[in-house]
Amino acid sequence: MNRTYAPARRRKRKKEQKMSPLLQYWRRLDKPLILATVLLSVLSILLLYSLWICNVSSAVSASQYRTQLFSTLIGIVCVLVLAAVDYHKIVRLWFLYAPVALILTLLCFTPLGHRRAGADDQAWLNLGFIQFQPSELLKLVFILTFALHLAKDEKNMNRPLHMLLLCIHGAIPTGLIALQGDYGTAIVFAVIFLGMLFSARISWKYILGFMVAIPAALIAVWNFVLGSTHKRRILVLLHPGTDPEGIEYQQDLGLRALANGKIFGVGLFGNQDDYVAVPEMHNDFIFAQIGQALGFVGAIAVVCVLAFLCLKVLYDGYFSKDKLGSFLCIGVFSMLLIHCIMNIGMVLKVAPVIGVPLPFLSAGGTATLSMYIALGFVMSAYSHNDKRYRIFE
């Protein structure tokens, strides 16, 4: 197949070489991917604005949608810039940003660490003039460094020592985040690690070993890691209705909000009495407001856009020119997918409440910006899938 289409590719390459650099850049942008993310971000800003203007939740202020708008604009700029930079150059600078991400994460264990009201984890860093989650930066750094590790070591990865080093690489950030008490983000790290690892040439013996170790790991986590509150959040899923005034209260309200939207929703800008207010509706439970405002049709449409986004990232990784680009895309795909599954699962009461935002929709400047930067890596892999193509030499 490659030989069949080689002449056509050569003609296309020669045609592009005659174009101006700016036109080449535009032609090589993954425009459907950008469009999907922008649509989600516009909806997010509208949802946050409607929650504030309709006074649905006292936790939502004007700063929420303004922060989301500002983060989105910066994020789009980051995507466009990263699309012009060869991802090999980004990855080769790991020794600059990896120590910074680790130091910032470790600072959460100092007095600079901040626990937000109602949260179980001390995952925020309060520098006085700004508050942000270092774990969002650490996720990006982990995807970059682990992709490089796999790309360089794929031929030897099935040797025991090399596999041990890969597992240590994945265990360090996952363990640090778990020690903060942010188990939701720790699960995200674990899924990114497994998704990238299993996409490499891993031996079936290790896959079998991982499957055998999972039950023992779950038992150990249940007995020695999770606190009583986290255990009850899981148990109420198995025994619904046992704690309607406590642990289940938020999820029950989320289901009521979804049901309130019916088929076409109550609209974005209705009266306050039209809405069911849910704690953290602007953040972890934004999908409840999507279903309430836009109805079943709108909720399904959002799920379809999120599914397209995930599959497009995976598709771009499949057609990447090398393993490094492929591993980067698979890491971003794993991150997006587990975020979507866990967040929507929380609202539908099939997953415990563990504070994982819905990509590009939940309020949060740090999370939104990190998602855009992650897509910037994918855009770079997509734009530079031709070895002869360079914008920034």
mmCIF file of C-alpha atoms in Angstrom:
data_model
loop_
_atom_site.group_PDB
_atom_site.id
_atom_site.type_symbol
_atom_site.label_atom_id
_atom_site.label_comp_id
_atom_site.label_asym_id
_atom_site.label_seq_id
_atom_site.Cartn_x
_atom_site.Cartn_y
_atom_site.Cartn_z
ATOM 1 C CA MET A 1 0.000 0.000 0.000
ATOM 2 C CA ASN A 2 2.832 2.378 0.797
ATOM 3 C CA ARG A 3 4.432 1.722 -2.600
ATOM 4 C CA THR A 4 1.124 2.272 -4.378
ATOM 5 C CA TYR A 5 0.611 5.724 -2.907
ATOM 6 C CA ALA A 6 4.281 6.778 -2.850
ATOM 7 C CA PRO A 7 4.110 8.731 -6.162
ATOM 8 C CA ALA A 8 0.981 10.571 -4.987
ATOM 9 C CA ARG A 9 2.684 11.479 -1.717
ATOM 10 C CA ARG A 10 5.744 12.740 -3.561
ATOM 11 C CA ARG A 11 3.588 14.928 -5.789
ATOM 12 C CA LYS A 12 1.746 16.278 -2.746
ATOM 13 C CA ARG A 13 5.077 16.965 -1.006
ATOM 14 C CA LYS A 14 6.464 18.859 -4.002
ATOM 15 C CA LYS A 15 3.264 20.881 -4.221
ATOM 16 C CA GLU A 16 3.481 21.806 -0.522
ATOM 17 C CA GLN A 17 7.129 22.781 -0.827
ATOM 18 C CA LYS A 18 6.138 25.486 -3.301
ATOM 19 C CA MET A 19 3.720 27.006 -0.759
ATOM 20 C CA SER A 20 4.586 29.669 1.781
ATOM 21 C CA PRO A 21 5.453 28.380 5.310
ATOM 22 C CA LEU A 22 2.263 29.895 6.701
ATOM 23 C CA LEU A 23 0.094 28.129 4.142
ATOM 24 C CA GLN A 24 1.933 24.853 4.777
ATOM 25 C CA TYR A 25 1.283 25.304 8.480
ATOM 26 C CA TRP A 26 -2.430 25.888 7.907
ATOM 27 C CA ARG A 27 -2.815 22.873 5.628
ATOM 28 C CA ARG A 28 -1.171 20.590 8.170
ATOM 29 C CA LEU A 29 -3.278 21.650 11.153
ATOM 30 C CA ASP A 30 -5.716 19.063 12.458
ATOM 31 C CA LYS A 31 -8.664 21.401 12.046
ATOM 32 C CA PRO A 32 -11.407 18.902 13.069
ATOM 33 C CA LEU A 33 -9.602 18.342 16.365
ATOM 34 C CA ILE A 34 -9.379 22.084 17.042
ATOM 35 C CA LEU A 35 -13.026 22.582 16.086
ATOM 36 C CA ALA A 36 -14.218 19.861 18.473
ATOM 37 C CA THR A 37 -12.288 21.318 21.425
ATOM 38 C CA VAL A 38 -13.407 24.869 20.702
ATOM 39 C CA LEU A 39 -17.052 23.742 20.534
ATOM 40 C CA LEU A 40 -16.713 22.092 23.948
ATOM 41 C CA SER A 41 -15.003 25.161 25.425
ATOM 42 C CA VAL A 42 -17.645 27.547 24.071
ATOM 43 C CA LEU A 43 -20.340 25.349 25.613
ATOM 44 C CA SER A 44 -18.422 25.317 28.907
ATOM 45 C CA ILE A 45 -18.266 29.129 29.017
ATOM 46 C CA LEU A 46 -21.979 29.385 28.202
ATOM 47 C CA LEU A 47 -22.848 26.848 30.905
ATOM 48 C CA LEU A 48 -20.787 28.648 33.539
ATOM 49 C CA TYR A 49 -22.230 32.003 32.527
ATOM 50 C CA SER A 50 -25.781 30.647 32.731
ATOM 51 C CA LEU A 51 -25.127 29.096 36.166
ATOM 52 C CA TRP A 52 -23.949 32.497 37.399
ATOM 53 C CA ILE A 53 -26.531 34.723 35.706
ATOM 54 C CA CYS A 54 -29.427 32.440 36.694
ATOM 55 C CA ASN A 55 -28.029 32.076 40.234
ATOM 56 C CA VAL A 56 -28.382 28.294 40.088
ATOM 57 C CA SER A 57 -25.455 27.715 42.439
ATOM 58 C CA SER A 58 -24.009 30.061 45.035
ATOM 59 C CA ALA A 59 -20.563 28.539 44.359
ATOM 60 C CA VAL A 60 -20.470 29.995 40.831
ATOM 61 C CA SER A 61 -19.247 33.563 40.421
ATOM 62 C CA ALA A 62 -18.424 35.760 37.464
ATOM 63 C CA SER A 63 -14.762 34.851 37.874
ATOM 64 C CA GLN A 64 -15.561 31.227 37.005
ATOM 65 C CA TYR A 65 -16.592 31.806 33.410
ATOM 66 C CA ARG A 66 -14.026 34.586 32.972
ATOM 67 C CA THR A 67 -11.243 32.268 34.112
ATOM 68 C CA GLN A 68 -12.570 29.602 31.752
ATOM 69 C CA LEU A 69 -12.626 32.068 28.859
ATOM 70 C CA PHE A 70 -9.109 33.298 29.619
ATOM 71 C CA SER A 71 -7.745 29.744 29.972
ATOM 72 C CA THR A 72 -9.413 28.708 26.723
ATOM 73 C CA LEU A 73 -7.876 31.594 24.788
ATOM 74 C CA ILE A 74 -4.413 30.872 26.180
ATOM 75 C CA GLY A 75 -4.942 27.164 25.514
ATOM 76 C CA ILE A 76 -5.818 27.724 21.854
ATOM 77 C CA VAL A 77 -2.675 29.833 21.440
ATOM 78 C CA CYS A 78 -0.625 27.044 23.051
ATOM 79 C CA VAL A 79 -2.103 24.477 20.663
ATOM 80 C CA LEU A 80 -1.323 26.604 17.612
ATOM 81 C CA VAL A 81 2.240 27.241 18.799
ATOM 82 C CA LEU A 82 2.919 23.615 19.726
ATOM 83 C CA ALA A 83 1.568 22.481 16.348
ATOM 84 C CA ALA A 84 4.422 24.427 14.742
ATOM 85 C CA VAL A 85 7.118 22.865 16.958
ATOM 86 C CA ASP A 86 8.530 19.421 16.259
ATOM 87 C CA TYR A 87 7.535 17.184 19.183
ATOM 88 C CA HIS A 88 11.021 15.623 19.199
ATOM 89 C CA LYS A 89 12.408 18.975 20.311
ATOM 90 C CA ILE A 90 9.774 19.273 23.033
ATOM 91 C CA VAL A 91 10.551 15.813 24.393
ATOM 92 C CA ARG A 92 14.331 16.328 24.307
ATOM 93 C CA LEU A 93 13.966 19.179 26.821
ATOM 94 C CA TRP A 94 12.633 16.820 29.514
ATOM 95 C CA PHE A 95 15.577 17.594 31.815
ATOM 96 C CA LEU A 96 14.291 21.194 32.085
ATOM 97 C CA TYR A 97 10.592 20.722 32.853
ATOM 98 C CA ALA A 98 10.567 17.302 34.608
ATOM 99 C CA PRO A 99 12.441 18.543 37.745
ATOM 100 C CA VAL A 100 10.200 21.628 37.885
ATOM 101 C CA ALA A 101 7.037 19.492 37.803
ATOM 102 C CA LEU A 102 8.357 17.177 40.521
ATOM 103 C CA ILE A 103 9.447 20.054 42.775
ATOM 104 C CA LEU A 104 6.079 21.802 42.430
ATOM 105 C CA THR A 105 4.281 18.551 43.259
ATOM 106 C CA LEU A 106 6.475 17.996 46.316
ATOM 107 C CA LEU A 107 5.735 21.544 47.499
ATOM 108 C CA CYS A 108 2.130 20.431 48.077
ATOM 109 C CA PHE A 109 3.445 18.520 51.106
ATOM 110 C CA THR A 110 4.790 21.757 52.593
ATOM 111 C CA PRO A 111 2.862 24.694 54.148
ATOM 112 C CA LEU A 112 2.447 25.996 50.583
ATOM 113 C CA GLY A 113 0.121 23.064 49.921
ATOM 114 C CA HIS A 114 -3.542 23.979 49.978
ATOM 115 C CA ARG A 115 -6.666 21.923 50.623
ATOM 116 C CA ARG A 116 -9.748 23.443 49.018
ATOM 117 C CA ALA A 117 -12.989 23.624 50.992
ATOM 118 C CA GLY A 118 -14.871 20.337 50.800
ATOM 119 C CA ALA A 119 -11.945 18.508 49.157
ATOM 120 C CA ASP A 120 -10.275 15.355 50.496
ATOM 121 C CA ASP A 121 -6.860 16.071 49.035
ATOM 122 C CA GLN A 122 -4.088 18.598 49.508
ATOM 123 C CA ALA A 123 -3.352 18.875 45.791
ATOM 124 C CA TRP A 124 -3.265 22.636 45.293
ATOM 125 C CA LEU A 125 -0.321 24.985 45.552
ATOM 126 C CA ASN A 126 -1.011 28.416 47.005
ATOM 127 C CA LEU A 127 1.622 30.946 45.940
ATOM 128 C CA GLY A 128 -0.371 33.939 47.168
ATOM 129 C CA PHE A 129 -1.013 35.512 43.788
ATOM 130 C CA ILE A 130 -2.190 32.252 42.192
ATOM 131 C CA GLN A 131 -3.504 28.800 43.104
ATOM 132 C CA PHE A 132 -3.017 25.833 40.781
ATOM 133 C CA GLN A 133 -2.698 22.042 40.714
ATOM 134 C CA PRO A 134 0.855 20.831 40.056
ATOM 135 C CA SER A 135 -0.591 17.411 39.209
ATOM 136 C CA GLU A 136 -1.906 18.851 35.930
ATOM 137 C CA LEU A 137 1.626 19.827 34.919
ATOM 138 C CA LEU A 138 2.947 16.489 36.150
ATOM 139 C CA LYS A 139 0.472 14.655 33.881
ATOM 140 C CA LEU A 140 1.845 16.439 30.828
ATOM 141 C CA VAL A 141 5.434 15.804 31.872
ATOM 142 C CA PHE A 142 4.717 12.145 32.533
ATOM 143 C CA ILE A 143 3.230 11.653 29.061
ATOM 144 C CA LEU A 144 6.272 13.289 27.457
ATOM 145 C CA THR A 145 8.924 11.484 29.504
ATOM 146 C CA PHE A 146 7.241 8.079 29.441
ATOM 147 C CA ALA A 147 6.748 8.314 25.667
ATOM 148 C CA LEU A 148 10.485 8.999 25.321
ATOM 149 C CA HIS A 149 11.315 6.132 27.689
ATOM 150 C CA LEU A 150 9.166 3.687 25.713
ATOM 151 C CA ALA A 151 10.417 4.875 22.329
ATOM 152 C CA LYS A 152 14.057 4.451 23.350
ATOM 153 C CA ASP A 153 13.596 1.189 25.226
ATOM 154 C CA GLU A 154 10.882 -0.625 23.269
ATOM 155 C CA LYS A 155 13.243 -3.295 21.900
ATOM 156 C CA ASN A 156 14.527 -4.134 25.385
ATOM 157 C CA MET A 157 11.413 -3.423 27.442
ATOM 158 C CA ASN A 158 10.564 -7.097 27.980
ATOM 159 C CA ARG A 159 13.797 -7.697 29.839
ATOM 160 C CA PRO A 160 13.060 -7.796 33.605
ATOM 161 C CA LEU A 161 15.340 -4.892 34.580
ATOM 162 C CA HIS A 162 14.010 -2.656 31.811
ATOM 163 C CA MET A 163 10.396 -3.510 32.702
ATOM 164 C CA LEU A 164 11.155 -2.729 36.344
ATOM 165 C CA LEU A 165 12.503 0.698 35.382
ATOM 166 C CA LEU A 166 9.392 1.393 33.302
ATOM 167 C CA CYS A 167 7.181 0.444 36.251
ATOM 168 C CA ILE A 168 9.178 2.683 38.580
ATOM 169 C CA HIS A 169 8.762 5.514 36.058
ATOM 170 C CA GLY A 170 4.990 5.063 36.274
ATOM 171 C CA ALA A 171 4.869 4.439 40.029
ATOM 172 C CA ILE A 172 6.661 7.647 41.090
ATOM 173 C CA PRO A 173 4.069 10.210 39.869
ATOM 174 C CA THR A 174 1.146 7.903 40.661
ATOM 175 C CA GLY A 175 2.398 7.365 44.207
ATOM 176 C CA LEU A 176 3.069 11.061 44.807
ATOM 177 C CA ILE A 177 -0.458 12.022 43.783
ATOM 178 C CA ALA A 178 -1.974 9.205 45.846
ATOM 179 C CA LEU A 179 -0.035 10.449 48.905
ATOM 180 C CA GLN A 180 -1.714 13.839 48.412
ATOM 181 C CA GLY A 181 -5.055 12.057 48.778
ATOM 182 C CA ASP A 182 -6.058 12.781 45.178
ATOM 183 C CA TYR A 183 -7.021 9.214 44.279
ATOM 184 C CA GLY A 184 -8.973 10.248 41.203
ATOM 185 C CA THR A 185 -5.911 11.816 39.577
ATOM 186 C CA ALA A 186 -3.780 8.866 40.738
ATOM 187 C CA ILE A 187 -6.123 6.570 38.775
ATOM 188 C CA VAL A 188 -5.671 8.839 35.746
ATOM 189 C CA PHE A 189 -1.880 8.450 36.027
ATOM 190 C CA ALA A 190 -2.231 4.669 36.328
ATOM 191 C CA VAL A 191 -4.451 4.461 33.245
ATOM 192 C CA ILE A 192 -2.059 6.640 31.219
ATOM 193 C CA PHE A 193 0.814 4.376 32.289
ATOM 194 C CA LEU A 194 -1.021 1.161 31.382
ATOM 195 C CA GLY A 195 -2.405 2.544 28.119
ATOM 196 C CA MET A 196 1.025 3.620 26.897
ATOM 197 C CA LEU A 197 2.756 0.488 28.189
ATOM 198 C CA PHE A 198 0.288 -1.948 26.613
ATOM 199 C CA SER A 199 0.484 -0.097 23.293
ATOM 200 C CA ALA A 200 4.199 -0.978 23.131
ATOM 201 C CA ARG A 201 5.586 -4.409 22.356
ATOM 202 C CA ILE A 202 4.939 -5.806 25.812
ATOM 203 C CA SER A 203 5.142 -9.547 26.267
ATOM 204 C CA TRP A 204 1.943 -11.454 27.001
ATOM 205 C CA LYS A 205 3.681 -12.802 30.122
ATOM 206 C CA TYR A 206 3.744 -9.318 31.654
ATOM 207 C CA ILE A 207 0.127 -8.694 30.623
ATOM 208 C CA LEU A 208 -0.861 -11.950 32.351
ATOM 209 C CA GLY A 209 1.195 -10.943 35.382
ATOM 210 C CA PHE A 210 -0.557 -7.557 35.569
ATOM 211 C CA MET A 211 -3.968 -9.267 35.377
ATOM 212 C CA VAL A 212 -3.047 -11.680 38.164
ATOM 213 C CA ALA A 213 -1.699 -8.832 40.332
ATOM 214 C CA ILE A 214 -4.793 -6.617 39.957
ATOM 215 C CA PRO A 215 -6.974 -8.418 42.578
ATOM 216 C CA ALA A 216 -4.131 -8.383 45.126
ATOM 217 C CA ALA A 217 -3.462 -4.701 44.411
ATOM 218 C CA LEU A 218 -7.148 -3.829 44.853
ATOM 219 C CA ILE A 219 -7.288 -5.666 48.174
ATOM 220 C CA ALA A 220 -4.161 -3.850 49.372
ATOM 221 C CA VAL A 221 -5.553 -0.462 48.300
ATOM 222 C CA TRP A 222 -8.862 -1.162 50.032
ATOM 223 C CA ASN A 223 -7.255 -2.236 53.304
ATOM 224 C CA PHE A 224 -4.251 0.066 53.567
ATOM 225 C CA VAL A 225 -4.802 3.118 51.334
ATOM 226 C CA LEU A 226 -8.449 4.173 51.182
ATOM 227 C CA GLY A 227 -10.028 6.022 54.070
ATOM 228 C CA SER A 228 -13.501 5.344 55.444
ATOM 229 C CA THR A 229 -15.089 8.118 53.352
ATOM 230 C CA HIS A 230 -13.677 6.738 50.098
ATOM 231 C CA LYS A 231 -14.801 3.225 51.020
ATOM 232 C CA ARG A 232 -18.349 4.423 51.700
ATOM 233 C CA ARG A 233 -18.439 6.191 48.323
ATOM 234 C CA ILE A 234 -17.794 2.838 46.682
ATOM 235 C CA LEU A 235 -20.120 0.832 48.927
ATOM 236 C CA VAL A 236 -23.133 3.081 48.254
ATOM 237 C CA LEU A 237 -22.797 2.236 44.560
ATOM 238 C CA LEU A 238 -23.226 -1.443 45.435
ATOM 239 C CA HIS A 239 -26.023 -0.703 47.910
ATOM 240 C CA PRO A 240 -27.913 2.359 46.603
ATOM 241 C CA GLY A 241 -30.286 4.115 48.958
ATOM 242 C CA THR A 242 -28.321 3.297 52.110
ATOM 243 C CA ASP A 243 -27.097 6.873 52.694
ATOM 244 C CA PRO A 244 -29.386 9.259 50.772
ATOM 245 C CA GLU A 245 -28.710 12.177 53.133
ATOM 246 C CA GLY A 246 -24.941 11.743 53.143
ATOM 247 C CA ILE A 247 -22.558 10.242 50.612
ATOM 248 C CA GLU A 248 -25.290 9.681 48.001
ATOM 249 C CA TYR A 249 -26.801 13.142 48.286
ATOM 250 C CA GLN A 250 -24.723 14.824 45.581
ATOM 251 C CA GLN A 251 -25.098 11.987 43.064
ATOM 252 C CA ASP A 252 -28.850 11.730 43.697
ATOM 253 C CA LEU A 253 -29.175 15.460 42.981
ATOM 254 C CA GLY A 254 -27.120 14.956 39.817
ATOM 255 C CA LEU A 255 -29.552 12.281 38.625
ATOM 256 C CA ARG A 256 -32.487 14.567 39.449
ATOM 257 C CA ALA A 257 -30.912 17.346 37.410
ATOM 258 C CA LEU A 258 -30.423 14.998 34.447
ATOM 259 C CA ALA A 259 -34.027 13.821 34.683
ATOM 260 C CA ASN A 260 -35.213 17.440 34.945
ATOM 261 C CA GLY A 261 -33.831 18.122 31.459
ATOM 262 C CA LYS A 262 -36.023 15.437 29.848
ATOM 263 C CA ILE A 263 -35.585 15.273 26.049
ATOM 264 C CA PHE A 264 -34.638 18.813 25.011
ATOM 265 C CA GLY A 265 -33.753 20.454 28.344
ATOM 266 C CA VAL A 266 -35.007 23.499 30.217
ATOM 267 C CA GLY A 267 -32.633 25.838 28.379
ATOM 268 C CA LEU A 268 -29.491 27.706 29.347
ATOM 269 C CA PHE A 269 -31.128 30.914 30.560
ATOM 270 C CA GLY A 270 -34.311 29.993 32.367
ATOM 271 C CA ASN A 271 -35.628 30.986 35.775
ATOM 272 C CA GLN A 272 -33.824 29.893 38.912
ATOM 273 C CA ASP A 273 -36.762 27.684 39.873
ATOM 274 C CA ASP A 274 -36.388 25.721 36.622
ATOM 275 C CA TYR A 275 -33.096 24.178 37.744
ATOM 276 C CA VAL A 276 -32.046 21.565 40.269
ATOM 277 C CA ALA A 277 -28.904 22.850 42.018
ATOM 278 C CA VAL A 278 -26.119 20.322 42.562
ATOM 279 C CA PRO A 279 -22.955 20.913 44.649
ATOM 280 C CA GLU A 280 -19.919 21.376 42.383
ATOM 281 C CA MET A 281 -22.230 21.666 39.364
ATOM 282 C CA HIS A 282 -19.762 24.003 37.685
ATOM 283 C CA ASN A 283 -16.918 21.526 38.062
ATOM 284 C CA ASP A 284 -17.188 17.788 38.728
ATOM 285 C CA PHE A 285 -20.943 17.684 38.019
ATOM 286 C CA ILE A 286 -21.016 19.877 34.907
ATOM 287 C CA PHE A 287 -22.491 16.960 32.936
ATOM 288 C CA ALA A 288 -25.592 17.138 35.174
ATOM 289 C CA GLN A 289 -26.108 20.743 34.058
ATOM 290 C CA ILE A 290 -25.549 19.758 30.421
ATOM 291 C CA GLY A 291 -28.340 17.202 30.694
ATOM 292 C CA GLN A 292 -30.548 19.629 32.599
ATOM 293 C CA ALA A 293 -30.082 22.586 30.263
ATOM 294 C CA LEU A 294 -29.845 20.738 26.931
ATOM 295 C CA GLY A 295 -31.751 17.563 27.714
ATOM 296 C CA PHE A 296 -31.057 14.008 26.625
ATOM 297 C CA VAL A 297 -30.406 15.136 23.062
ATOM 298 C CA GLY A 298 -27.822 17.692 24.151
ATOM 299 C CA ALA A 299 -26.117 15.289 26.559
ATOM 300 C CA ILE A 300 -25.789 12.637 23.852
ATOM 301 C CA ALA A 301 -24.432 15.258 21.437
ATOM 302 C CA VAL A 302 -21.751 16.249 23.969
ATOM 303 C CA VAL A 303 -20.833 12.595 24.520
ATOM 304 C CA CYS A 304 -20.505 12.167 20.741
ATOM 305 C CA VAL A 305 -18.154 15.174 20.490
ATOM 306 C CA LEU A 306 -16.047 13.831 23.372
ATOM 307 C CA ALA A 307 -15.954 10.384 21.722
ATOM 308 C CA PHE A 308 -14.887 11.959 18.418
ATOM 309 C CA LEU A 309 -12.151 13.881 20.238
ATOM 310 C CA CYS A 310 -10.764 10.731 21.856
ATOM 311 C CA LEU A 311 -10.915 8.672 18.665
ATOM 312 C CA LYS A 312 -9.341 11.456 16.589
ATOM 313 C CA VAL A 313 -6.380 11.598 18.976
ATOM 314 C CA LEU A 314 -6.013 7.815 18.712
ATOM 315 C CA TYR A 315 -6.281 8.024 14.915
ATOM 316 C CA ASP A 316 -3.551 10.679 14.772
ATOM 317 C CA GLY A 317 -1.315 8.444 16.872
ATOM 318 C CA TYR A 318 -1.872 5.494 14.543
ATOM 319 C CA PHE A 319 -0.637 7.528 11.569
ATOM 320 C CA SER A 320 2.254 9.174 13.387
ATOM 321 C CA LYS A 321 5.596 8.884 11.597
ATOM 322 C CA ASP A 322 7.352 7.173 14.523
ATOM 323 C CA LYS A 323 6.806 5.453 17.845
ATOM 324 C CA LEU A 324 7.473 8.587 19.867
ATOM 325 C CA GLY A 325 4.584 10.446 18.225
ATOM 326 C CA SER A 326 2.369 7.395 18.562
ATOM 327 C CA PHE A 327 3.094 7.000 22.273
ATOM 328 C CA LEU A 328 2.419 10.701 22.876
ATOM 329 C CA CYS A 329 -0.998 10.439 21.236
ATOM 330 C CA ILE A 330 -1.863 7.241 23.105
ATOM 331 C CA GLY A 331 -0.945 8.910 26.394
ATOM 332 C CA VAL A 332 -3.232 11.871 25.644
ATOM 333 C CA PHE A 333 -5.979 9.510 24.454
ATOM 334 C CA SER A 334 -5.760 7.493 27.694
ATOM 335 C CA MET A 335 -5.956 10.683 29.758
ATOM 336 C CA LEU A 336 -8.989 12.049 27.900
ATOM 337 C CA LEU A 337 -10.814 8.723 27.903
ATOM 338 C CA ILE A 338 -10.468 7.995 31.619
ATOM 339 C CA HIS A 339 -11.457 11.577 32.489
ATOM 340 C CA CYS A 340 -14.654 11.233 30.448
ATOM 341 C CA ILE A 341 -15.539 7.791 31.798
ATOM 342 C CA MET A 342 -14.926 8.675 35.443
ATOM 343 C CA ASN A 343 -16.649 12.071 35.329
ATOM 344 C CA ILE A 344 -19.778 10.958 33.493
ATOM 345 C CA GLY A 345 -19.820 7.790 35.614
ATOM 346 C CA MET A 346 -19.918 9.956 38.774
ATOM 347 C CA VAL A 347 -22.972 11.830 37.519
ATOM 348 C CA LEU A 348 -24.726 8.626 36.429
ATOM 349 C CA LYS A 349 -23.961 7.060 39.847
ATOM 350 C CA VAL A 350 -21.990 4.162 38.407
ATOM 351 C CA ALA A 351 -18.620 5.473 39.646
ATOM 352 C CA PRO A 352 -17.614 6.988 43.007
ATOM 353 C CA VAL A 353 -17.219 10.739 43.447
ATOM 354 C CA ILE A 354 -13.463 11.289 43.212
ATOM 355 C CA GLY A 355 -13.137 14.765 41.720
ATOM 356 C CA VAL A 356 -12.109 14.204 38.109
ATOM 357 C CA PRO A 357 -13.153 17.049 35.748
ATOM 358 C CA LEU A 358 -14.811 16.591 32.360
ATOM 359 C CA PRO A 359 -12.295 17.642 29.652
ATOM 360 C CA PHE A 360 -12.805 21.183 28.295
ATOM 361 C CA LEU A 361 -16.197 21.469 30.053
ATOM 362 C CA SER A 362 -15.581 21.537 33.802
ATOM 363 C CA ALA A 363 -14.547 24.854 35.334
ATOM 364 C CA GLY A 364 -10.867 25.133 36.187
ATOM 365 C CA GLY A 365 -8.146 27.181 34.596
ATOM 366 C CA THR A 366 -5.292 24.763 35.321
ATOM 367 C CA ALA A 367 -7.164 21.696 34.088
ATOM 368 C CA THR A 368 -8.419 23.420 30.930
ATOM 369 C CA LEU A 369 -5.005 24.780 30.026
ATOM 370 C CA SER A 370 -3.300 21.423 30.622
ATOM 371 C CA MET A 371 -5.823 19.682 28.358
ATOM 372 C CA TYR A 372 -5.122 22.166 25.577
ATOM 373 C CA ILE A 373 -1.371 21.718 25.967
ATOM 374 C CA ALA A 374 -1.813 17.940 25.799
ATOM 375 C CA LEU A 375 -3.711 18.383 22.531
ATOM 376 C CA GLY A 376 -0.845 20.581 21.386
ATOM 377 C CA PHE A 377 1.407 17.505 21.609
ATOM 378 C CA VAL A 378 -1.043 15.608 19.419
ATOM 379 C CA MET A 379 -1.194 18.490 16.954
ATOM 380 C CA SER A 380 2.596 18.514 16.771
ATOM 381 C CA ALA A 381 2.665 14.782 16.009
ATOM 382 C CA TYR A 382 -0.033 15.257 13.363
ATOM 383 C CA SER A 383 1.602 18.283 11.721
ATOM 384 C CA HIS A 384 5.078 16.735 11.650
ATOM 385 C CA ASN A 385 4.210 13.298 10.310
ATOM 386 C CA ASP A 386 6.365 14.055 7.253
ATOM 387 C CA LYS A 387 10.094 13.871 7.951
ATOM 388 C CA ARG A 388 10.805 16.638 5.467
ATOM 389 C CA TYR A 389 8.339 19.055 6.980
ATOM 390 C CA ARG A 390 9.631 21.633 9.444
ATOM 391 C CA ILE A 391 8.363 25.049 10.475
ATOM 392 C CA PHE A 392 10.784 25.819 13.280
ATOM 393 C CA GLU A 393 14.152 24.416 12.262
#
